[in-house]
Amino acid sequence: MLVKFLSILILSGIITVKVYSQNALAIASPEHSANTGSTGTPLSVYEFRVYVNESDLSAISDDLLEPHPFGNLVSRKLYLIKSKYTHVEAVVPGNPQTKTVIRKPAIYEAVSRIEHYLKKSVRKGNLSSEAASITFNKVLDVALNAFAADSENFEKTISKTDDLVSLITLFTNRVNLVL
């Protein structure tokens, strides 16, 4: 019984792999890309100058950091994002009440949504922790460097993007960080 089950499992695995590899080959072929029918404009690519360096990250005390499932580097970058993108101001002078003001809220909220999505994907087992960490590090690098740049068009594109996978693609593939 066990031998039959294992042989059926192996056979179905081989068939599945073969079918998926044929689909991948068909999609990668030049005929498929020429016949997609998309005559739309190419997606714009954004460039931001790199401003954040290792000394900024190493200057953060470990006491200020919150532990993060994607590692210490992500924790340091999130601390920098929170310190750059948010500030607290008094509601009325002399009153102890304060409000938090977010600079460039489209980018800040997109980073929060991506973080939540990646954590959920790791928790469900759809994504490895290492892959999520690499992706989120890239997203954080883009967000940190977009803060000091003129990112109005980038923010408009973020606002138009509703799908989280497209948002991750926007941050990871359509942004170039230049020295």
Short mmCIF file of C-alpha atoms in Angstrom, two decimals, residues 41-148:
data_model
loop_
_atom_site.label_atom_id
_atom_site.label_comp_id
_atom_site.label_asym_id
_atom_site.label_seq_id
_atom_site.Cartn_x
_atom_site.Cartn_y
_atom_site.Cartn_z
CA THR A 41 3.12 52.55 -22.80
CA PRO A 42 6.07 51.01 -20.98
CA LEU A 43 6.05 51.33 -17.22
CA SER A 44 8.05 54.24 -15.91
CA VAL A 45 11.18 53.65 -13.86
CA TYR A 46 12.04 55.94 -10.97
CA GLU A 47 15.53 56.90 -9.86
CA PHE A 48 16.49 58.09 -6.40
CA ARG A 49 19.87 59.12 -5.14
CA VAL A 50 21.31 57.03 -2.30
CA TYR A 51 21.54 59.08 0.88
CA VAL A 52 21.44 56.49 3.67
CA ASN A 53 24.69 54.75 4.46
CA GLU A 54 25.97 52.16 6.92
CA SER A 55 27.08 54.77 9.45
CA ASP A 56 23.47 55.98 9.81
CA LEU A 57 22.34 52.44 10.54
CA SER A 58 25.18 51.59 12.93
CA ALA A 59 24.66 54.80 14.91
CA ILE A 60 21.29 53.57 16.16
CA SER A 61 21.47 52.17 19.67
CA ASP A 62 20.22 48.62 20.20
CA ASP A 63 18.08 49.88 23.09
CA LEU A 64 15.93 51.88 20.66
CA LEU A 65 15.23 48.94 18.36
CA GLU A 66 12.25 46.64 18.47
CA PRO A 67 12.91 43.02 17.50
CA HIS A 68 11.72 42.18 13.99
CA PRO A 69 11.14 38.74 12.47
CA PHE A 70 13.18 39.70 9.38
CA GLY A 71 16.30 40.57 11.36
CA ASN A 72 18.29 43.33 13.00
CA LEU A 73 19.02 45.24 9.77
CA VAL A 74 15.31 45.51 8.99
CA SER A 75 14.70 46.67 12.54
CA ARG A 76 17.30 49.44 12.13
CA LYS A 77 15.87 50.56 8.79
CA LEU A 78 12.33 50.63 10.20
CA TYR A 79 13.55 52.82 13.06
CA LEU A 80 15.09 55.24 10.53
CA ILE A 81 11.86 55.27 8.50
CA LYS A 82 9.77 56.05 11.56
CA SER A 83 12.14 58.80 12.66
CA LYS A 84 12.31 60.41 9.20
CA TYR A 85 8.72 60.04 8.04
CA THR A 86 6.95 60.94 11.30
CA HIS A 87 7.22 63.73 13.78
CA VAL A 88 5.17 64.73 16.81
CA GLU A 89 3.86 68.24 17.22
CA ALA A 90 1.69 69.91 19.80
CA VAL A 91 -1.98 70.33 18.98
CA VAL A 92 -2.13 73.66 20.79
CA PRO A 93 0.87 75.39 22.37
CA GLY A 94 0.84 74.81 26.11
CA ASN A 95 -1.44 71.78 25.85
CA PRO A 96 0.22 68.41 26.51
CA GLN A 97 -1.74 66.72 23.71
CA THR A 98 0.25 65.89 20.62
CA LYS A 99 -0.44 64.56 17.16
CA THR A 100 1.78 62.55 14.86
CA VAL A 101 2.30 64.03 11.41
CA ILE A 102 3.40 61.74 8.57
CA ARG A 103 5.52 63.19 5.79
CA LYS A 104 4.92 61.52 2.41
CA PRO A 105 2.07 59.36 3.70
CA ALA A 106 1.70 57.37 0.47
CA ILE A 107 5.20 55.91 0.81
CA TYR A 108 4.94 55.41 4.57
CA GLU A 109 1.61 53.60 4.34
CA ALA A 110 2.81 51.49 1.40
CA VAL A 111 5.79 50.29 3.45
CA SER A 112 3.45 49.38 6.32
CA ARG A 113 1.13 47.47 4.00
CA ILE A 114 4.04 45.61 2.39
CA GLU A 115 5.46 44.71 5.81
CA HIS A 116 2.10 43.32 6.91
CA TYR A 117 1.70 41.35 3.67
CA LEU A 118 5.21 39.84 3.86
CA LYS A 119 4.78 38.85 7.51
CA LYS A 120 1.47 37.21 6.67
CA SER A 121 3.00 35.37 3.70
CA VAL A 122 5.81 34.01 5.88
CA ARG A 123 3.36 33.00 8.59
CA LYS A 124 1.20 31.12 6.05
CA GLY A 125 4.27 29.45 4.53
CA ASN A 126 3.84 31.02 1.08
CA LEU A 127 7.23 32.74 1.30
CA SER A 128 10.45 31.95 3.11
CA SER A 129 11.68 34.29 5.80
CA GLU A 130 14.93 34.91 3.90
CA ALA A 131 13.14 35.87 0.68
CA ALA A 132 10.76 38.15 2.58
CA SER A 133 13.70 39.76 4.37
CA ILE A 134 15.52 40.46 1.09
CA THR A 135 12.39 41.91 -0.49
CA PHE A 136 11.56 44.06 2.52
CA ASN A 137 15.16 45.31 2.76
CA LYS A 138 14.88 46.56 -0.84
CA VAL A 139 11.53 48.21 -0.07
CA LEU A 140 13.02 49.93 2.98
CA ASP A 141 16.06 51.12 1.00
CA VAL A 142 13.79 52.68 -1.61
CA ALA A 143 11.61 54.33 1.06
CA LEU A 144 14.60 55.72 2.95
CA ASN A 145 16.15 57.21 -0.17
CA ALA A 146 12.86 58.48 -1.62
CA PHE A 147 12.37 60.62 1.48
CA ALA A 148 15.08 63.10 0.51
#
